[in-house]
Short mmCIF file of C-alpha atoms in Angstrom, two decimals:
data_model
loop_
_atom_site.label_atom_id
_atom_site.label_comp_id
_atom_site.label_asym_id
_atom_site.label_seq_id
_atom_site.Cartn_x
_atom_site.Cartn_y
_atom_site.Cartn_z
CA MET T 14 19.20 22.46 15.42
CA ALA T 15 15.80 21.37 16.65
CA LEU T 16 15.95 17.86 15.29
CA GLU T 17 19.21 17.14 17.06
CA LEU T 18 17.78 18.41 20.32
CA TRP T 19 14.71 16.24 20.22
CA GLU T 20 14.14 13.85 22.99
CA PRO T 21 11.30 11.43 23.76
CA ASP T 22 8.57 12.89 25.98
CA PRO T 23 6.23 10.33 27.54
CA LYS T 24 3.73 13.18 28.26
CA ALA T 25 3.70 14.22 24.47
CA PRO T 26 4.32 11.07 22.36
CA VAL T 27 4.66 11.49 18.56
CA ARG T 28 1.34 10.24 17.30
CA SER T 29 -0.20 12.61 14.61
CA ALA T 30 0.64 14.13 11.27
CA LYS T 31 1.27 17.47 13.01
CA ASN T 32 4.13 15.97 15.04
CA LEU T 33 5.69 14.66 11.83
CA ARG T 34 5.16 17.30 9.29
CA TRP T 35 7.94 19.58 10.84
CA VAL T 36 10.45 16.71 10.55
CA ARG T 37 9.59 16.13 6.88
CA ASP T 38 9.87 19.98 6.14
CA LEU T 39 13.14 20.31 8.02
CA LEU T 40 14.81 17.40 6.16
CA GLN T 41 13.60 18.91 2.88
CA HIS T 42 15.32 22.17 3.51
CA LEU T 43 18.59 20.99 5.08
CA PRO T 44 21.56 21.31 2.64
CA VAL T 45 23.12 18.13 4.17
CA VAL T 46 21.43 15.53 6.28
CA THR T 47 24.15 14.39 8.77
CA PRO T 48 24.18 10.89 10.38
CA ASP T 49 23.18 12.44 13.71
CA VAL T 50 20.10 14.08 12.12
CA LYS T 51 19.13 10.77 10.39
CA GLU T 52 19.39 8.79 13.70
CA LYS T 53 17.14 11.37 15.52
CA ALA T 54 14.61 11.20 12.63
CA ARG T 55 14.61 7.44 12.81
CA LEU T 56 14.00 7.55 16.57
CA ILE T 57 11.02 9.81 15.96
CA CYS T 58 9.69 7.48 13.29
CA ARG T 59 10.05 4.53 15.60
CA GLU T 60 8.07 6.18 18.39
CA ALA T 61 5.42 7.29 15.96
CA ARG T 62 5.00 3.84 14.57
CA ARG T 63 4.45 2.39 18.02
CA GLU T 64 1.99 5.09 18.84
CA LEU T 65 0.01 4.69 15.57
CA ALA T 66 -0.03 0.96 15.90
CA GLY T 67 -2.20 1.34 19.04
CA ARG T 68 -4.77 3.77 17.55
CA ARG T 69 -8.13 2.77 16.40
CA ASP T 70 -7.95 3.99 12.87
CA TYR T 71 -10.78 2.27 10.97
CA GLY T 72 -14.36 3.48 10.63
CA ARG T 73 -17.10 1.75 8.73
CA TYR T 74 -15.85 2.96 5.42
CA GLY T 75 -12.60 4.58 5.88
CA MET T 76 -9.35 5.35 7.60
CA ASP T 77 -8.96 8.30 10.01
CA SER T 78 -7.36 10.96 7.78
CA ASP T 79 -4.89 11.99 10.42
CA VAL T 80 -3.61 8.41 10.75
CA GLN T 81 -3.36 8.06 7.01
CA GLN T 82 -1.42 11.33 6.68
CA ALA T 83 0.86 10.45 9.55
CA ARG T 84 1.75 7.09 7.92
CA GLU T 85 2.44 8.81 4.56
CA LEU T 86 4.75 11.38 6.33
CA LEU T 87 6.43 8.31 8.08
CA ASP T 88 7.02 6.63 4.69
CA THR T 89 8.51 9.97 3.29
CA ILE T 90 10.80 10.52 6.27
CA GLU T 91 12.00 6.98 6.21
CA ARG T 92 12.88 7.23 2.55
CA MET T 93 14.61 10.49 3.18
CA THR T 94 16.87 9.03 5.93
CA ALA T 95 17.47 5.57 4.33
CA GLU T 96 21.08 4.62 3.63
CA PRO T 97 22.10 4.14 -0.01
CA LEU T 98 21.74 0.65 -1.45
CA PRO T 99 25.08 -1.14 -1.68
CA ASP T 100 25.95 -2.80 -4.93
CA PRO T 101 24.41 -6.32 -4.63
CA GLY T 102 27.12 -8.01 -6.58
CA PRO T 103 26.73 -11.22 -8.66
CA ALA T 104 26.65 -13.60 -5.80
CA ARG T 105 23.71 -11.87 -4.10
CA THR T 106 21.87 -11.39 -7.39
CA ALA T 107 22.26 -15.15 -8.16
CA SER T 108 21.21 -16.29 -4.68
CA LEU T 109 17.53 -15.80 -5.56
CA GLY T 110 17.79 -19.01 -7.65
CA LYS T 111 15.58 -20.07 -10.52
CA PRO T 112 12.51 -18.04 -11.44
CA ASP T 113 10.13 -21.01 -11.19
CA GLN T 114 11.26 -21.63 -7.63
CA VAL T 115 11.68 -18.10 -6.22
CA THR T 116 8.77 -17.20 -3.95
CA VAL T 117 6.92 -13.90 -3.38
CA ARG T 118 8.56 -13.79 0.10
CA ASP T 119 12.15 -14.22 -1.49
CA LEU T 120 11.36 -11.25 -3.83
CA ALA T 121 9.98 -9.13 -1.03
CA GLY T 122 13.18 -9.54 0.98
CA ALA T 123 15.45 -8.71 -1.94
CA PRO T 124 17.04 -5.20 -2.04
CA ASP T 125 15.78 -2.95 -4.86
CA ALA T 126 18.84 -3.40 -6.96
CA VAL T 127 18.72 -7.18 -6.68
CA LEU T 128 14.99 -7.21 -7.53
CA ASP T 129 15.34 -5.04 -10.51
CA ASP T 130 18.34 -6.88 -11.97
CA TYR T 131 16.59 -10.30 -11.36
CA VAL T 132 13.50 -9.39 -13.20
CA ARG T 133 15.45 -7.66 -15.97
CA ARG T 134 17.77 -10.72 -16.48
CA HIS T 135 14.59 -12.75 -16.85
CA GLN T 136 12.73 -10.52 -19.24
CA GLY T 137 9.78 -12.22 -20.76
CA ASN T 138 8.96 -14.35 -17.71
CA ASP T 139 5.46 -13.03 -16.95
CA ALA T 140 4.92 -15.47 -14.07
CA LEU T 141 8.13 -13.96 -12.35
CA VAL T 142 6.85 -10.42 -13.01
CA GLU T 143 3.54 -11.28 -11.26
CA LYS T 144 5.35 -12.67 -8.24
CA ALA T 145 7.41 -9.58 -8.11
CA LEU T 146 4.34 -7.32 -8.23
CA LEU T 147 2.85 -9.32 -5.31
CA SER T 148 6.01 -8.84 -3.35
CA PHE T 149 5.33 -5.16 -3.12
CA THR T 150 2.65 -5.97 -0.60
CA SER T 151 5.35 -7.06 1.93
CA ARG T 152 7.98 -4.53 0.93
CA VAL T 153 6.21 -1.10 0.64
CA TYR T 154 9.27 1.05 1.19
CA ARG T 155 11.21 0.44 -2.09
CA ARG T 156 12.90 3.50 -3.35
CA ASP T 157 14.81 2.66 -6.57
CA VAL T 158 12.22 0.40 -8.24
CA SER T 159 8.54 1.19 -8.47
CA PHE T 160 5.45 -1.01 -8.88
CA ALA T 161 4.92 0.58 -12.27
CA ASP T 162 8.56 -0.23 -13.26
CA VAL T 163 7.95 -3.92 -12.55
CA LEU T 164 4.49 -3.93 -14.16
CA ASN T 165 5.84 -2.46 -17.39
CA ARG T 166 7.98 -5.60 -17.80
CA HIS T 167 4.88 -7.75 -18.17
CA SER T 168 3.76 -8.54 -21.69
CA ASP T 169 0.19 -7.65 -20.80
CA PRO T 170 0.31 -5.22 -17.88
CA GLN T 171 -3.38 -4.41 -17.59
CA GLY T 172 -4.38 -8.04 -17.97
CA ALA T 173 -1.93 -9.10 -15.36
CA LEU T 174 -3.38 -6.50 -12.94
CA ARG T 175 -6.92 -7.67 -13.47
CA ASP T 176 -6.04 -11.33 -13.13
CA LEU T 177 -4.00 -10.79 -9.97
CA THR T 178 -6.67 -8.66 -8.38
CA GLN T 179 -9.47 -11.14 -9.30
CA SER T 180 -7.57 -14.02 -7.77
CA LEU T 181 -6.03 -11.99 -4.93
CA ARG T 182 -7.17 -14.12 -2.15
CA ARG T 183 -5.70 -17.24 -3.69
CA ARG T 184 -2.51 -15.47 -4.89
CA LEU T 185 -1.87 -13.27 -1.93
CA GLY T 186 -3.89 -14.32 1.10
CA GLY T 187 -2.83 -12.85 4.48
CA GLY T 188 -4.13 -9.88 6.61
CA PRO T 189 -5.43 -6.46 6.10
CA ASN T 190 -1.92 -4.88 5.64
CA LEU T 191 -1.37 -6.94 2.44
CA ARG T 192 -4.59 -5.96 1.02
CA GLU T 193 -4.03 -2.29 1.87
CA ALA T 194 -0.63 -2.47 0.15
CA TRP T 195 -2.01 -4.09 -3.08
CA VAL T 196 -4.83 -1.50 -3.26
CA SER T 197 -2.44 1.33 -2.63
CA ALA T 198 -0.06 0.11 -5.34
CA VAL T 199 -2.90 -0.31 -7.87
CA LEU T 200 -4.53 2.99 -7.20
CA SER T 201 -1.17 4.84 -7.33
CA LEU T 202 -0.73 4.00 -10.95
CA PRO T 203 -1.29 6.91 -13.44
CA THR T 204 -4.52 5.33 -14.67
CA THR T 205 -6.87 2.65 -13.21
CA ASP T 206 -9.70 1.36 -15.36
CA ALA T 207 -13.16 0.72 -13.96
CA ASP T 208 -13.05 -2.96 -14.19
CA LEU T 209 -9.75 -3.09 -12.24
CA THR T 210 -11.16 -0.77 -9.54
CA ARG T 211 -14.27 -2.88 -9.22
CA ALA T 212 -12.21 -5.98 -8.72
CA LEU T 213 -10.47 -4.60 -5.62
CA PRO T 214 -11.34 -5.84 -2.18
CA ALA T 215 -14.35 -3.73 -1.24
CA TRP T 216 -13.55 -2.78 2.36
CA THR T 217 -9.93 -1.83 1.54
CA ALA T 218 -10.92 0.10 -1.65
CA LEU T 219 -13.58 2.05 0.21
CA LYS T 220 -11.19 3.32 2.73
CA ALA T 221 -8.35 4.09 0.26
CA ARG T 222 -7.67 7.85 0.16
CA GLY T 223 -6.94 10.09 -2.78
CA PRO T 224 -3.80 12.02 -3.37
CA ARG T 225 -4.53 14.61 -0.55
CA GLY T 226 -5.65 12.02 1.93
CA LYS T 227 -8.83 13.82 2.80
CA GLU T 228 -11.49 11.84 0.88
CA ALA T 229 -12.11 8.53 -0.79
CA HIS T 230 -9.99 7.76 -3.93
CA PRO T 231 -11.42 9.36 -6.97
CA ALA T 232 -11.28 6.05 -8.92
CA VAL T 233 -13.36 4.29 -6.26
CA ILE T 234 -15.83 7.26 -5.99
CA SER T 235 -16.29 7.00 -9.81
CA VAL T 236 -17.29 3.29 -9.88
CA VAL T 237 -19.57 3.63 -6.86
CA ARG T 238 -21.39 6.59 -8.39
CA ALA T 239 -21.55 4.88 -11.76
CA ALA T 240 -23.10 1.79 -10.30
CA LEU T 241 -25.55 3.29 -7.77
CA GLY T 242 -26.43 6.59 -9.53
CA ASP T 243 -29.50 8.29 -8.17
CA ASN T 244 -30.96 5.01 -6.76
CA ALA T 245 -31.55 5.85 -3.04
CA GLU T 246 -32.56 2.25 -2.21
CA ALA T 247 -29.36 1.02 -3.80
CA TRP T 248 -27.29 3.38 -1.71
CA GLN T 249 -29.16 2.21 1.40
CA ARG T 250 -28.51 -1.37 0.51
CA PHE T 251 -24.82 -0.73 -0.24
CA ALA T 252 -24.52 0.83 3.23
CA THR T 253 -25.42 -2.54 4.78
CA ASN T 254 -23.03 -4.62 2.67
CA PRO T 255 -21.16 -7.41 4.56
CA ALA T 256 -17.58 -6.31 3.62
CA SER T 257 -15.23 -6.30 6.51
CA ASN T 258 -11.68 -5.56 7.49
CA ALA T 259 -10.75 -9.24 8.17
CA GLY T 260 -11.97 -12.67 7.66
CA PRO T 261 -13.35 -14.18 4.47
CA THR T 262 -15.66 -11.12 3.74
CA ALA T 263 -12.58 -8.90 3.53
CA TRP T 264 -12.03 -10.52 0.13
CA LEU T 265 -15.48 -9.43 -1.16
CA ARG T 266 -14.95 -7.46 -4.39
CA LEU T 267 -16.25 -3.91 -4.71
CA GLY T 268 -18.04 -4.44 -8.17
CA ASP T 269 -19.81 -7.62 -6.90
CA LEU T 270 -21.27 -5.68 -3.89
CA LEU T 271 -22.18 -2.68 -6.02
CA ASP T 272 -24.02 -4.87 -8.51
CA ALA T 273 -25.92 -6.68 -5.69
CA ALA T 274 -26.91 -3.37 -4.13
CA ALA T 275 -28.02 -1.91 -7.48
CA ASN T 276 -30.04 -4.87 -8.51
CA GLY T 277 -31.43 -5.82 -5.29
CA THR T 278 -29.89 -9.35 -5.32
CA PRO T 279 -28.44 -11.37 -2.48
CA TRP T 280 -24.88 -10.44 -1.37
CA PRO T 281 -22.32 -12.56 -3.14
CA THR T 282 -20.08 -15.13 -1.25
CA PRO T 283 -16.44 -14.36 -0.91
CA PRO T 284 -14.06 -15.62 -3.64
CA HIS T 285 -12.59 -18.98 -3.03
CA LYS T 286 -9.06 -19.40 -1.78
#
């Protein structure tokens, strides 16, 4: 079959959604995905990730749609070719230690079954649930436990999301990839209220894509239009906002910038660490 015959070609590297879509479609229609097929698909994914890492994919307000679609296809293919999770066993589950001592990094490195069991065994520990939610920013390829699954274990899910997002710089820190993962997780939930969307980091929220990957996310579009309305001057001011992809201004919140643009007030300072 075509996938088994694939070989790297330096003159035609895998670097676009078109180069990956056929792999996804083929895997979906195969009655059995053999180990050889999985290995070829993984080789294609490795080459694609190298190529995509070198592309300039950020514009002033958004991500190149082809790059976004390619990365989503990579995520899908990697899930389809991933090996089944082994039984973590009691020793591995216990190795995470006490909930008040476990870190976000510890939880990010835990297999799905371990994370799910650990949070379940400590039901009612909201602080642990919040660390588990933050861990999704460093482990975005989970298959057997979702962001929503963990969120639902919190006693106040929506309140937790708002608090975490408002204090994201202090609680999360790190570079653009972590902010992107958080925004993606929040916007992937079935519903996202306006206050939560407004609390997202502005640059990252503005480049987030909707379900089809061709335009800004509907939740973000909604809060921008609600804040700026038909005020042409406000739209012009907002176009010059200081949000950036990196540095302190990457943490500026969308709602704060929208209010400043609508009211003609000075741009806010970034939230404290």
